[in-house]
Short mmCIF file of C-alpha atoms in Angstrom, two decimals:
data_model
loop_
_atom_site.label_atom_id
_atom_site.label_comp_id
_atom_site.label_asym_id
_atom_site.label_seq_id
_atom_site.Cartn_x
_atom_site.Cartn_y
_atom_site.Cartn_z
CA MET A 35 129.99 186.57 -213.07
CA THR A 36 126.80 185.72 -214.47
CA SER A 37 123.93 184.55 -212.76
CA PRO A 38 121.66 181.52 -213.41
CA PHE A 39 119.21 184.09 -214.22
CA ALA A 40 120.77 186.89 -216.12
CA SER A 41 119.93 184.97 -219.58
CA MET A 42 116.08 184.49 -218.16
CA LEU A 43 115.26 188.45 -216.94
CA GLU A 44 116.82 189.64 -220.07
CA GLY A 45 114.34 187.70 -222.49
CA LEU A 46 111.37 188.37 -219.74
CA THR A 47 113.24 192.46 -220.23
CA ARG A 48 113.86 192.07 -224.38
CA GLN A 49 109.20 192.12 -224.13
CA ARG A 50 107.44 194.85 -225.16
CA GLY A 51 106.63 197.19 -223.03
CA VAL A 52 108.60 196.02 -219.87
CA ARG A 53 111.18 197.98 -217.67
CA ALA A 54 111.90 195.27 -214.98
CA SER A 55 112.50 191.73 -213.90
CA LEU A 56 113.64 190.83 -211.48
CA VAL A 57 114.21 187.61 -209.44
CA VAL A 58 113.15 188.11 -205.92
CA SER A 59 112.76 186.15 -202.70
CA GLU A 60 109.25 186.50 -201.80
CA ARG A 61 110.64 185.89 -197.54
CA ASP A 62 112.88 188.93 -197.09
CA GLY A 63 112.33 191.14 -200.45
CA VAL A 64 116.23 190.15 -201.30
CA ILE A 65 117.26 190.79 -204.92
CA VAL A 66 118.56 187.43 -206.14
CA ASP A 67 118.76 188.64 -210.08
CA ALA A 68 117.75 191.43 -212.06
CA SER A 69 117.76 192.66 -215.41
CA VAL A 70 116.63 196.76 -214.62
CA ARG A 71 116.06 199.67 -217.20
CA PHE A 72 118.02 203.16 -216.67
CA GLY A 73 115.18 205.32 -214.06
CA GLN A 74 114.28 201.89 -211.65
CA ASP A 75 115.06 201.36 -208.32
CA GLY A 76 115.28 197.59 -208.05
CA ASP A 77 116.22 197.33 -204.43
CA ARG A 78 112.50 199.29 -204.21
CA VAL A 79 110.21 197.79 -206.73
CA ALA A 80 111.63 193.79 -205.26
CA ALA A 81 111.01 194.45 -201.20
CA LEU A 82 107.30 195.95 -202.82
CA ALA A 83 106.23 192.86 -205.17
CA ALA A 84 107.68 190.56 -202.64
CA ALA A 85 105.42 192.38 -199.70
CA MET A 86 102.62 192.35 -201.87
CA TYR A 87 102.74 189.09 -203.29
CA ARG A 88 103.05 187.72 -199.71
CA LYS A 89 100.15 189.26 -198.61
CA ALA A 90 98.16 187.41 -201.46
CA ARG A 91 99.92 184.08 -200.69
CA LEU A 92 98.65 184.35 -196.91
CA SER A 93 94.81 185.06 -197.84
CA SER A 94 94.72 182.40 -200.26
CA ARG A 95 95.82 179.73 -197.93
CA ALA A 96 93.79 181.28 -195.17
CA ALA A 97 90.71 181.09 -198.11
CA ARG A 98 91.64 177.57 -198.97
CA LEU A 99 92.30 178.39 -202.38
CA GLY A 100 95.97 176.96 -202.59
CA ALA A 101 98.85 178.79 -204.13
CA VAL A 102 99.46 181.55 -205.62
CA SER A 103 100.75 181.39 -209.14
CA PHE A 104 100.40 184.97 -210.72
CA LEU A 105 99.70 188.39 -209.28
CA GLN A 106 99.22 191.19 -211.64
CA LEU A 107 98.66 194.83 -210.15
CA ASP A 108 96.66 197.36 -212.67
CA ALA A 109 97.93 200.89 -211.96
CA GLU A 110 97.17 204.00 -214.45
CA ARG A 111 100.34 204.50 -215.56
CA GLY A 112 102.14 201.05 -215.00
CA ARG A 113 101.41 197.41 -214.19
CA ILE A 114 103.61 194.83 -212.45
CA CYS A 115 102.78 190.99 -212.53
CA ALA A 116 105.16 188.84 -210.37
CA ALA A 117 104.65 184.98 -211.09
CA GLY A 118 106.05 182.42 -207.78
CA GLY A 119 104.13 179.03 -206.18
CA ALA A 120 107.49 176.85 -207.00
CA GLY A 121 109.29 178.05 -203.28
CA ASP A 122 110.78 180.87 -201.90
CA LEU A 123 111.25 182.62 -205.75
CA VAL A 124 109.06 185.27 -207.14
CA ILE A 125 109.90 186.10 -211.30
CA VAL A 126 108.78 190.28 -210.97
CA VAL A 127 108.62 192.21 -213.75
CA VAL A 128 107.57 195.90 -213.49
CA THR A 129 105.41 197.15 -217.55
CA ASP A 130 104.44 200.12 -219.21
CA PRO A 131 100.07 199.30 -219.02
CA SER A 132 100.46 199.39 -223.67
CA ALA A 133 102.65 195.62 -222.96
CA ASN A 134 101.07 192.47 -223.74
CA VAL A 135 99.78 190.69 -219.99
CA GLY A 136 99.13 187.28 -221.49
CA LEU A 137 101.92 186.57 -223.74
CA LEU A 138 104.43 188.42 -220.42
CA ARG A 139 101.65 185.58 -218.38
CA MET A 140 103.25 183.52 -220.32
CA GLU A 141 106.65 184.00 -220.64
CA MET A 142 106.72 184.55 -216.47
CA LEU A 143 105.60 181.10 -215.68
CA LYS A 144 107.31 179.00 -218.82
CA THR A 145 110.17 180.99 -216.38
CA LEU A 146 109.28 179.28 -213.17
CA GLU A 147 109.02 176.32 -214.41
CA ARG A 148 112.66 176.60 -215.71
CA LEU A 149 113.51 177.72 -212.16
CA ALA A 150 111.67 175.09 -210.63
CA MET B 46 64.70 186.55 -181.00
CA SER B 47 68.28 186.48 -179.06
CA ASP B 48 65.89 184.95 -176.17
CA ASP B 49 64.32 182.53 -178.64
CA ILE B 50 67.40 181.66 -179.41
CA SER B 51 68.69 180.84 -176.27
CA ARG B 52 65.49 179.33 -175.07
CA TRP B 53 65.12 176.82 -178.41
CA SER B 54 69.07 175.91 -177.96
CA ASP B 55 68.36 174.92 -174.54
CA GLU B 56 65.66 172.89 -175.09
CA LEU B 57 67.28 170.95 -177.55
CA ALA B 58 70.40 170.69 -175.64
CA ARG B 59 67.98 168.72 -172.77
CA ASP B 60 65.96 166.68 -175.48
CA PRO B 61 68.29 166.35 -178.20
CA SER B 62 65.33 164.39 -180.36
CA SER B 63 62.64 167.93 -179.97
CA LEU B 64 61.40 169.20 -183.19
CA VAL B 65 62.37 172.45 -181.67
CA PHE B 66 65.04 172.24 -184.24
CA LEU B 67 63.03 173.43 -186.51
CA GLN B 68 62.14 176.48 -185.20
CA LEU B 69 66.00 177.61 -183.49
CA GLY B 70 67.28 176.33 -187.73
CA GLU B 71 65.29 179.01 -189.27
CA ALA B 72 66.23 181.75 -186.57
CA LEU B 73 69.52 180.55 -187.50
CA ARG B 74 69.25 181.14 -190.90
CA ARG B 75 67.35 184.70 -190.58
CA ARG B 76 69.75 185.74 -189.12
CA GLY B 77 72.63 184.34 -191.46
CA GLN B 78 74.04 181.86 -189.67
CA LEU B 79 73.77 179.33 -192.38
CA GLU B 80 76.68 176.91 -191.21
CA VAL B 81 75.23 176.86 -187.46
CA ALA B 82 71.88 176.39 -188.47
CA LEU B 83 73.37 173.73 -191.09
CA LYS B 84 74.68 171.39 -188.36
CA ILE B 85 71.05 172.48 -185.91
CA ALA B 86 69.14 170.93 -189.42
CA MET B 87 70.99 168.37 -189.83
CA ARG B 88 71.11 167.04 -186.95
CA GLY B 89 67.83 166.78 -186.81
CA LEU B 90 68.04 165.41 -189.65
CA ASP B 91 69.55 162.96 -188.64
CA ARG B 92 66.48 161.60 -185.89
CA HIS B 93 63.81 162.72 -188.16
CA ALA B 94 64.91 161.34 -191.68
CA ARG B 95 61.29 161.17 -193.09
CA ASN B 96 60.45 165.19 -191.76
CA VAL B 97 59.52 166.95 -194.21
CA GLU B 98 59.81 170.35 -192.51
CA ALA B 99 63.66 169.57 -191.73
CA HIS B 100 63.93 168.97 -195.88
CA ASP B 101 62.39 172.19 -196.54
CA LEU B 102 64.39 173.63 -193.85
CA VAL B 103 67.75 172.61 -195.27
CA ALA B 104 66.86 172.83 -198.55
CA ARG B 105 66.30 176.82 -197.50
CA ILE B 106 69.71 176.91 -196.48
CA ALA B 107 70.95 175.48 -199.01
CA VAL B 108 69.75 177.86 -201.18
CA ASP B 109 70.92 180.52 -199.05
CA ARG B 110 74.86 179.31 -199.53
CA ARG B 111 73.60 178.62 -203.24
CA ASP B 112 74.49 175.09 -202.68
CA PHE B 113 72.05 174.98 -205.29
CA ALA B 114 72.56 170.94 -206.07
CA ARG B 115 71.63 170.60 -202.03
CA ALA B 116 68.99 172.32 -202.10
CA PHE B 117 67.20 170.62 -205.13
CA ASP B 118 68.34 167.07 -204.02
CA GLU B 119 66.45 167.98 -199.59
CA TRP B 120 63.28 169.59 -202.10
CA GLU B 121 63.33 166.25 -204.64
CA THR B 122 63.07 164.05 -200.98
CA VAL B 123 60.32 166.60 -199.78
CA LEU B 124 58.36 165.51 -203.09
CA ARG B 125 59.26 161.61 -202.50
CA ILE B 126 57.42 162.06 -198.67
CA ASP B 127 54.75 163.89 -199.89
CA PRO B 128 53.94 164.73 -203.39
CA ARG B 129 51.78 167.14 -202.61
CA ASN B 130 54.13 169.00 -200.46
CA VAL B 131 53.28 172.90 -203.21
CA GLY B 132 56.29 174.68 -201.24
CA ALA B 133 59.00 172.21 -202.26
CA MET B 134 57.56 172.86 -205.68
CA LYS B 135 57.61 176.06 -206.08
CA GLY B 136 61.49 175.07 -203.71
CA LEU B 137 62.22 172.63 -206.96
CA GLY B 138 61.07 175.16 -209.81
CA TYR B 139 62.90 177.79 -208.30
CA VAL B 140 66.87 175.55 -208.79
CA ALA B 141 65.46 174.41 -211.95
CA PHE B 142 65.30 178.53 -212.99
CA HIS B 143 68.69 179.37 -211.08
CA GLN B 144 70.18 176.29 -212.21
CA GLY B 145 68.71 177.62 -216.49
CA ARG B 146 67.01 174.87 -216.56
CA ILE B 147 63.56 176.22 -217.81
CA GLU B 148 61.63 173.64 -219.11
CA ASP B 149 61.64 171.79 -215.81
CA ALA B 150 61.23 176.00 -213.57
CA GLU B 151 58.01 175.65 -215.64
CA HIS B 152 57.33 171.75 -215.06
CA TYR B 153 57.78 172.29 -211.12
CA LEU B 154 56.04 175.54 -210.87
CA THR B 155 52.69 175.03 -213.14
CA LYS B 156 52.76 171.26 -210.26
CA ALA B 157 52.47 174.58 -207.50
CA ALA B 158 50.14 176.38 -209.54
CA ALA B 159 47.82 173.04 -209.84
CA GLY B 160 48.18 172.83 -206.30
CA GLY B 161 47.21 175.86 -204.40
CA ALA B 162 50.23 177.85 -204.33
CA GLY B 163 50.26 181.60 -204.30
CA PRO B 164 49.70 184.17 -207.44
CA GLU B 165 52.92 184.94 -207.04
CA VAL B 166 53.77 181.63 -208.42
CA ARG B 167 51.42 181.99 -210.94
CA SER B 168 52.94 185.47 -212.15
CA ALA B 169 55.96 183.84 -212.54
CA LEU B 170 54.94 181.35 -214.68
CA GLU B 171 53.03 183.83 -217.28
CA THR B 172 55.83 185.50 -217.29
CA LEU B 173 58.53 182.93 -217.64
CA ARG B 174 56.35 181.27 -220.42
CA ARG B 175 55.50 184.89 -222.38
CA SER B 176 59.52 185.04 -222.13
CA ALA B 177 59.76 181.85 -223.67
CA LEU B 178 57.95 182.53 -226.68
CA ASP B 179 59.98 186.20 -226.21
CA GLY B 180 63.42 184.13 -226.61
CA GLY B 181 64.26 184.92 -223.51
CA ALA B 182 64.49 188.16 -223.62
CA ALA B 183 62.18 189.27 -221.13
CA PRO B 184 63.47 189.33 -217.04
CA ILE B 185 61.62 187.28 -214.67
CA PRO B 186 60.66 187.73 -211.03
CA MET B 187 60.82 184.49 -210.35
CA PRO B 188 59.53 183.95 -206.80
CA ALA B 189 62.60 183.33 -204.07
CA PRO B 190 61.90 180.36 -201.90
CA ASN B 191 63.83 182.90 -199.47
CA ALA B 192 62.59 186.00 -200.29
CA PRO B 193 61.75 187.26 -196.27
CA SER B 194 65.46 186.49 -195.29
CA SER B 195 66.92 187.75 -198.25
CA ALA B 196 65.86 190.99 -199.73
CA SER B 197 67.23 193.10 -197.60
CA ASP B 198 70.13 191.57 -196.36
CA PRO B 199 73.22 193.03 -197.42
CA GLN B 200 75.06 189.40 -197.49
CA TYR B 201 73.77 189.28 -201.13
CA LEU B 202 73.83 192.14 -202.19
CA PHE B 203 76.09 190.65 -205.07
CA ALA B 204 73.90 188.37 -205.63
CA ASP B 205 72.67 189.07 -209.07
CA VAL B 206 75.24 190.45 -210.53
CA LEU B 207 77.29 186.47 -209.63
CA PRO B 208 74.79 183.83 -211.24
CA ASP B 209 77.19 181.02 -211.62
CA GLU B 210 77.71 178.95 -208.14
CA ASP B 211 81.07 179.55 -208.04
CA GLN B 212 81.66 183.23 -207.77
CA THR B 213 81.53 185.28 -205.38
CA ALA B 214 82.14 188.34 -203.91
CA LEU B 215 82.88 191.11 -201.06
CA LEU B 216 82.98 194.01 -199.97
CA LEU B 217 85.77 195.63 -197.11
CA ASP B 218 85.92 198.52 -195.02
CA PRO B 219 88.73 200.20 -195.73
CA SER B 220 89.67 198.33 -192.03
CA GLY B 221 88.85 195.34 -193.61
CA LEU B 222 85.09 194.75 -192.37
CA VAL B 223 82.63 193.11 -194.40
CA MET B 224 79.97 195.21 -195.20
CA ALA B 225 78.23 192.85 -197.71
CA GLY B 226 78.62 189.70 -199.30
CA VAL B 227 79.98 186.26 -197.93
CA TYR B 228 82.44 184.22 -199.35
CA LEU B 229 82.10 180.19 -198.58
CA ASP B 230 85.94 178.01 -199.11
CA ALA B 231 85.06 174.79 -200.61
CA ASP B 232 83.66 173.07 -196.97
CA GLY B 233 80.78 176.12 -197.52
CA ASN B 234 82.68 177.72 -194.16
CA ASP B 235 81.81 181.25 -194.00
CA VAL B 236 85.42 182.92 -194.01
CA SER B 237 84.04 186.17 -194.96
CA SER B 238 85.80 187.86 -191.62
CA GLU B 239 89.35 186.36 -192.07
CA ILE B 240 89.50 187.26 -195.93
CA GLY B 241 88.55 190.42 -195.49
CA ALA B 242 91.08 190.78 -192.51
CA ARG B 243 93.90 189.33 -194.79
CA LEU B 244 92.95 191.48 -197.97
CA SER B 245 92.51 194.92 -196.60
CA GLY B 246 96.18 194.49 -195.67
CA ILE B 247 97.16 194.09 -199.86
CA SER B 248 95.40 196.87 -200.56
CA ASP B 249 97.37 198.24 -198.28
CA GLU B 250 100.20 197.35 -199.90
CA VAL B 251 99.24 197.96 -203.43
CA ARG B 252 99.24 201.62 -201.66
CA ARG B 253 102.91 201.60 -201.11
CA SER B 254 103.86 199.94 -203.68
CA THR B 255 102.19 202.19 -206.80
CA ARG B 256 102.76 205.38 -204.54
CA HIS B 257 106.67 204.56 -204.41
CA LEU B 258 106.74 203.40 -207.74
CA ASP B 259 104.99 206.66 -209.33
CA ILE B 260 103.23 204.46 -211.23
CA GLY B 261 99.42 206.81 -210.47
CA ALA B 262 96.32 205.38 -208.20
CA TRP B 263 96.14 201.22 -208.68
CA LYS B 264 93.24 200.40 -210.17
CA ALA B 265 93.28 196.87 -209.44
CA ILE B 266 94.75 193.84 -208.68
CA THR B 267 94.29 190.37 -209.96
CA PHE B 268 96.30 186.90 -208.79
CA GLU B 269 95.58 182.80 -209.72
CA THR B 270 95.40 180.04 -207.00
CA HIS B 271 95.70 176.81 -207.76
CA ALA B 272 91.79 176.47 -206.93
CA ALA B 273 89.71 180.29 -207.87
CA VAL B 274 91.08 183.50 -209.56
CA VAL B 275 90.86 186.05 -206.99
CA ALA B 276 90.47 190.37 -208.05
CA MET B 277 90.12 192.75 -206.02
CA ALA B 278 89.53 196.95 -206.68
CA PRO B 279 89.41 199.47 -204.92
CA THR B 280 85.58 201.78 -205.09
CA ALA B 281 83.60 204.72 -202.82
CA ASP B 282 85.00 205.91 -199.76
CA ASP B 283 87.94 203.57 -199.62
CA HIS B 284 85.80 200.65 -199.55
CA LEU B 285 86.94 197.51 -201.56
CA ILE B 286 85.68 194.91 -203.48
CA VAL B 287 87.16 191.89 -203.81
CA LEU B 288 85.92 188.74 -206.34
CA ALA B 289 86.38 184.91 -206.30
CA ALA B 290 85.95 182.60 -209.16
CA SER B 291 86.46 179.21 -210.35
CA ARG B 292 89.43 179.25 -212.52
CA ALA B 293 87.69 178.12 -215.64
CA THR B 294 86.83 181.54 -215.37
CA PRO B 295 87.82 184.25 -218.39
CA LEU B 296 90.29 187.19 -217.04
CA GLY B 297 87.97 189.04 -218.88
CA LEU B 298 84.52 187.95 -218.04
CA LEU B 299 86.05 188.40 -214.73
CA ARG B 300 86.83 192.21 -214.89
CA ARG B 301 83.89 192.54 -215.85
CA LEU B 302 81.89 190.99 -213.27
CA LEU B 303 84.37 193.04 -211.35
CA ASP B 304 83.54 196.38 -212.59
CA ARG B 305 79.50 195.92 -212.04
CA CYS B 306 79.83 194.38 -208.55
CA ALA B 307 82.33 197.71 -207.67
CA ALA B 308 78.98 200.14 -209.33
CA LEU B 309 77.05 198.09 -207.30
CA ALA B 310 79.12 198.69 -204.13
CA ALA B 311 79.23 202.36 -204.79
CA ASP B 312 75.03 202.23 -205.29
CA TRP B 313 74.47 200.56 -202.11
CA ILE B 314 77.54 202.52 -199.82
CA ALA B 315 75.60 205.97 -201.53
CA GLY B 316 72.54 204.28 -200.34
CA ALA B 317 74.06 203.38 -197.30
CA GLY B 318 75.20 207.28 -196.41
CA ASP B 319 71.65 208.46 -197.28
CA ARG B 320 70.16 205.69 -194.89
CA ARG B 321 71.80 207.24 -192.54
#
């Protein structure tokens, strides 16, 4: 059976440099749905990204900055992007350093709107 | 200083109409307790609305809080009460300069110089005029109204790198304690410690994530909220630099500012090591 998120996630994973895209529950880090290329551990990505996003949300609340809509982690050999703010679900994407983050950000925020 | 503050606090508690709030507010400002200083000054101002020293105190606290609009209003009030007040002219010149209103800055500094301000004002004025002739290329040493308290205060470490009021930065040590910089929320409350504690938690998560996902060392994390964009990066000795700016700030500019703050912080940490 295909989940309602499958086509959205496949659309994200087709973007250049994307290794994995997932819909994750921020509260417990569990995968709701995922489109993951060979070699990526979806459960681990989901848990880590959800924890990171939750920390960002809590610190943003402490600073009275409002809800976190997009988060981007840049590392030497890859990136993790997460979009959320509409309930418990967070869209997470893992990319190569070469991925076009601007385009990806736009697609993720659009996807999030459709989830809401 | 602590004894004086206790004594002045007691005196003010005994007699709320006492002018000792001026000394107490100034002492608290110099210690960096800006929110308390502002409360004391505002309560004093409620009872002494035409006291120029009270307005001047509020203006100087506002400058320390980088609330230049408020500082400008207070010094304008001082000039309405006392049109020959040189300190207010100097303060208005300083604020106008920081707001990029160079002609206004020249106007107020000219008035201050004519009114008998010190040589530092005349020198700043000459440089300001030369710079205008050169097309604004030369840096201008502007006399700050609060220079004695801010020159060596780590709270102001990033003040020169972050000229806009809506930009703020913190340097956190590996345990999340604030080493330098300040973080004020929308109401002007100092929330540096709380932010430090929360954000140091994010860097722990980031380290775990990058290690487990084998994507190398992390270079930066950026997140967008309804009100701001926040960027963080590791710097020397496992310290963390945190920068926040308004949503209107382009992300490219944010990253450049983050790099500059990180370089400044690394130099400062190295200097702190040398001083130890």
